[in-house]
PDB file of C-alpha atoms in Angstrom:
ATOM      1  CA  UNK A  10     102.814 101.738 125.078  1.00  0.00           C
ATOM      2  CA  UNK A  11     101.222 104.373 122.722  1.00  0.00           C
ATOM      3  CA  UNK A  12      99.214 104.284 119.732  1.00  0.00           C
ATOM      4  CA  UNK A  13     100.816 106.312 116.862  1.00  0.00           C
ATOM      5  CA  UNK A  14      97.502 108.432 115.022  1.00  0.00           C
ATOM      6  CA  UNK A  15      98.009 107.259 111.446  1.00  0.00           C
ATOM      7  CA  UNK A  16      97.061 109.916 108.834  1.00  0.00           C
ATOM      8  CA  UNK A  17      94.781 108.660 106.316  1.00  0.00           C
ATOM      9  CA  UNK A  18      96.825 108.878 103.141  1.00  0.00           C
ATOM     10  CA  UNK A  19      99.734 107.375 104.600  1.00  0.00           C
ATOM     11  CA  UNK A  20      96.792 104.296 105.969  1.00  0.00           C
ATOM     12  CA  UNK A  21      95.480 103.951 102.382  1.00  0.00           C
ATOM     13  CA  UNK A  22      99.288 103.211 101.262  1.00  0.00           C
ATOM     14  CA  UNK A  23      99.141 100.244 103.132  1.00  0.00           C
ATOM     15  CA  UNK A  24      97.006  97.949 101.758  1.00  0.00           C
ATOM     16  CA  UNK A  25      95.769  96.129 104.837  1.00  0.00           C
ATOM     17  CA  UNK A  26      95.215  99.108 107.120  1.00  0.00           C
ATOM     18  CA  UNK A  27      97.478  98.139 109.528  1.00  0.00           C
ATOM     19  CA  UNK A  28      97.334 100.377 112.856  1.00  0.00           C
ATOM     20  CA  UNK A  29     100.913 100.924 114.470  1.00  0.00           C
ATOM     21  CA  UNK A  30     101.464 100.894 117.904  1.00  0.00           C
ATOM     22  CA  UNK A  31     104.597 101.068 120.180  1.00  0.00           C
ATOM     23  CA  UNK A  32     105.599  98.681 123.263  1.00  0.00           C
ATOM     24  CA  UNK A  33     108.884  98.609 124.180  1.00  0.00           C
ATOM     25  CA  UNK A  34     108.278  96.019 126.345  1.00  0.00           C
ATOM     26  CA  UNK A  35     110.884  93.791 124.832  1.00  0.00           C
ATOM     27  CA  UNK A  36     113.037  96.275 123.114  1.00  0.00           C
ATOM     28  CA  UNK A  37     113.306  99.810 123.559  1.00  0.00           C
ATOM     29  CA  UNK A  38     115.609 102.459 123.809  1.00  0.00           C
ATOM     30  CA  UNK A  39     115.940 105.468 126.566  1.00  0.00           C
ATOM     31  CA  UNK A  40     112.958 106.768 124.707  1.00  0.00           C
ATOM     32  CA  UNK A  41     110.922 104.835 127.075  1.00  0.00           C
ATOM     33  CA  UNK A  42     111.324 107.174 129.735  1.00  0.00           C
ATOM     34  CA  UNK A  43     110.036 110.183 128.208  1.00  0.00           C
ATOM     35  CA  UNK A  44     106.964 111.468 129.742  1.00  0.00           C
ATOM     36  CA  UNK A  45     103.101 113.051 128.159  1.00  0.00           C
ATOM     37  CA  UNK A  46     102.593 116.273 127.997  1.00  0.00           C
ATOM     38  CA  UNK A  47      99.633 118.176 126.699  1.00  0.00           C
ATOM     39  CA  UNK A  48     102.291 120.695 125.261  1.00  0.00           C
ATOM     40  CA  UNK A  49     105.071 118.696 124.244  1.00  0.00           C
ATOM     41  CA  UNK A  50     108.693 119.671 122.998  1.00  0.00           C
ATOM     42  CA  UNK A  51     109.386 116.494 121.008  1.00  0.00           C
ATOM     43  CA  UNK A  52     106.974 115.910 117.814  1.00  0.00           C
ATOM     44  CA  UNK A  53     107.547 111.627 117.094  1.00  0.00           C
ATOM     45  CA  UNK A  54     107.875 110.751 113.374  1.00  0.00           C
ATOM     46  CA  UNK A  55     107.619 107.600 111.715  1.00  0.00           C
ATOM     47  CA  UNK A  56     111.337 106.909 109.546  1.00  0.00           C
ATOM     48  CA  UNK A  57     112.163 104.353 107.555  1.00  0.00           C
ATOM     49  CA  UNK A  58     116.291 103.874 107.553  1.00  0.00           C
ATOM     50  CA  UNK A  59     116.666 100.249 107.042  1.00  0.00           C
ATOM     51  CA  UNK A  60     113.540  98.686 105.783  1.00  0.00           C
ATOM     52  CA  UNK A  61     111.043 100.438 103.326  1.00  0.00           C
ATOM     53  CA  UNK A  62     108.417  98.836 104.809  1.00  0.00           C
ATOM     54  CA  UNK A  63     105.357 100.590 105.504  1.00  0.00           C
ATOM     55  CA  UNK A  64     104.653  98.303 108.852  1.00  0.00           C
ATOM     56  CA  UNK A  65     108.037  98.503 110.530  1.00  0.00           C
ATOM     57  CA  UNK A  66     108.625 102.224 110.796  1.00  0.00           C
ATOM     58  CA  UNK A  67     111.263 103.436 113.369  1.00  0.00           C
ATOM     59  CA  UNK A  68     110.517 106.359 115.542  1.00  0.00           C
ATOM     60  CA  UNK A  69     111.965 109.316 115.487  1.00  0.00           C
ATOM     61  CA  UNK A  70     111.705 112.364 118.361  1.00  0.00           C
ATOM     62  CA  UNK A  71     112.447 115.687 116.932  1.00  0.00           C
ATOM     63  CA  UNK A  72     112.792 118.905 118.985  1.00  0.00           C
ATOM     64  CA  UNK A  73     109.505 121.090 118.105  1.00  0.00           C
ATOM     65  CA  UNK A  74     111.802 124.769 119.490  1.00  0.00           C
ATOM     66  CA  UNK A  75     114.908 125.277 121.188  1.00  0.00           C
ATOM     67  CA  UNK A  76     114.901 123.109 124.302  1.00  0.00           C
ATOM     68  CA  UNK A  77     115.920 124.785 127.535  1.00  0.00           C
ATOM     69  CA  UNK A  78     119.032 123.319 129.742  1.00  0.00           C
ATOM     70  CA  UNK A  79     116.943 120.924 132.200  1.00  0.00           C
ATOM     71  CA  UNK A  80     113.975 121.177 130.499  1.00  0.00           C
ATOM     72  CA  UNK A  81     112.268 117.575 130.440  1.00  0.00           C
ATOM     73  CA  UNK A  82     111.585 115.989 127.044  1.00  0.00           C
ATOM     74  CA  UNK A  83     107.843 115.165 126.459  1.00  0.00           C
ATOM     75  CA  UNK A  84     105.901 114.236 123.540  1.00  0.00           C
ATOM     76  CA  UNK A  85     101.753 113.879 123.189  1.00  0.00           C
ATOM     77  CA  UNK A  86     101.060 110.379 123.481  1.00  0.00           C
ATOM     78  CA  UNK A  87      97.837 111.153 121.856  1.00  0.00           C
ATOM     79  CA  UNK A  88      93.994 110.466 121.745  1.00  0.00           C
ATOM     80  CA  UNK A  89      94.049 106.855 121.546  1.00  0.00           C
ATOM     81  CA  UNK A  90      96.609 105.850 124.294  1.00  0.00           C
ATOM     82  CA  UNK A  91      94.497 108.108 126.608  1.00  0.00           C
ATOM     83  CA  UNK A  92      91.262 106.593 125.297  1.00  0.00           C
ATOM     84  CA  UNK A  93      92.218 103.686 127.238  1.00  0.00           C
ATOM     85  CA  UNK A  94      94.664 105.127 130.032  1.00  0.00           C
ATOM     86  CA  UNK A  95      92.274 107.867 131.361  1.00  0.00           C
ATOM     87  CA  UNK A  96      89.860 105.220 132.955  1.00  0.00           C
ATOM     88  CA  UNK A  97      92.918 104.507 135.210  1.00  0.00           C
ATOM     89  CA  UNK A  98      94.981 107.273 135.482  1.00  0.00           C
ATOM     90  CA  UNK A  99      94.819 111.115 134.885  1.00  0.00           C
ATOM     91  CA  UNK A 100      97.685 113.211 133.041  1.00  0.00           C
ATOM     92  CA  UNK A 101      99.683 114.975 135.068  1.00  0.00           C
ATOM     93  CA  UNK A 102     101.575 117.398 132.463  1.00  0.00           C
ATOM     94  CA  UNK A 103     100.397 120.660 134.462  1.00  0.00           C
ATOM     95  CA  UNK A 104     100.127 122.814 131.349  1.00  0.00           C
ATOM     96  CA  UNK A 105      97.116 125.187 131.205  1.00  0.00           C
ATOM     97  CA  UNK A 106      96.245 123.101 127.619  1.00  0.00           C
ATOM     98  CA  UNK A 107      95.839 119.616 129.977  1.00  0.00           C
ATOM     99  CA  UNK A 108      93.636 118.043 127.715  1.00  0.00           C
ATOM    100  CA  UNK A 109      92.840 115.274 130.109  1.00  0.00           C
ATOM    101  CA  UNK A 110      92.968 116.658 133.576  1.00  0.00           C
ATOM    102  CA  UNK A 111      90.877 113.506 135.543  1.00  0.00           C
ATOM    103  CA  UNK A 112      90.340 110.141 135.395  1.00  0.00           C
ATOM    104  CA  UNK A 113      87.418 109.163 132.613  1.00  0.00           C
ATOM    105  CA  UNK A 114      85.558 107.502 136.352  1.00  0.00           C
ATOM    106  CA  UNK A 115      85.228 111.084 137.337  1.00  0.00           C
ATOM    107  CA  UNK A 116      84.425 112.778 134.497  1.00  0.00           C
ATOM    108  CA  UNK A 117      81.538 110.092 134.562  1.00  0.00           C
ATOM    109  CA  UNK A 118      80.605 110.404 138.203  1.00  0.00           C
ATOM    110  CA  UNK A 119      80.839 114.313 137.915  1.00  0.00           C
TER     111      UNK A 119
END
């Protein structure tokens, strides 16, 4: 599950302020399985295809370069997922731009 950052003139077009968030706990596509990373290849972009409503966007992953033969797709699940995740678990993209490098207990302890 992430939470997708809603930018503020696309938040005042929907008149009850609705935050979006996705779980594909119950549906979801091969999506699922793509990992964080602090420099990510994939950019995700809300679409709307068969419903023009503002609340049921699809999600779309689109390449951000070229993408190298075995190279893993990864996206930035963003501020607000790891608001939540980092007090039990730290990323583990690797990339010298690791944003959140420990878990929030040790930043505290530290």
């Amino acid at each position: 599950m992430f939470a997708l950052d809603v930018k503020p003139d696309l938040l005042e077009q929907c008149s009850d302020k609705t935050q979006l968030c996705v779980d594909a706990a119950q549906f979801g596509s091969a999506a699922r399985f793509i990992n964080h990373s602090c420099r990510p290849n994939l950019a995700p972009v809300r679409v709307f295809t068969h419903c023009r409503d503002l609340r049921l966007p699809t999600v779309a992953l689109f390449a951000m370069h070229d993408i190298q033969p075995d190279e893993e797709f990864t996206f930035d699940y963003g501020d607000k997922f790891w608001s939540v995740k980092s007090k039990f678990m730290k990323c583990e993209c690797g990339t010298a731009e690791c944003r959140y490098p420990t878990k929030a207990d040790e930043t505290e302890s530290s």
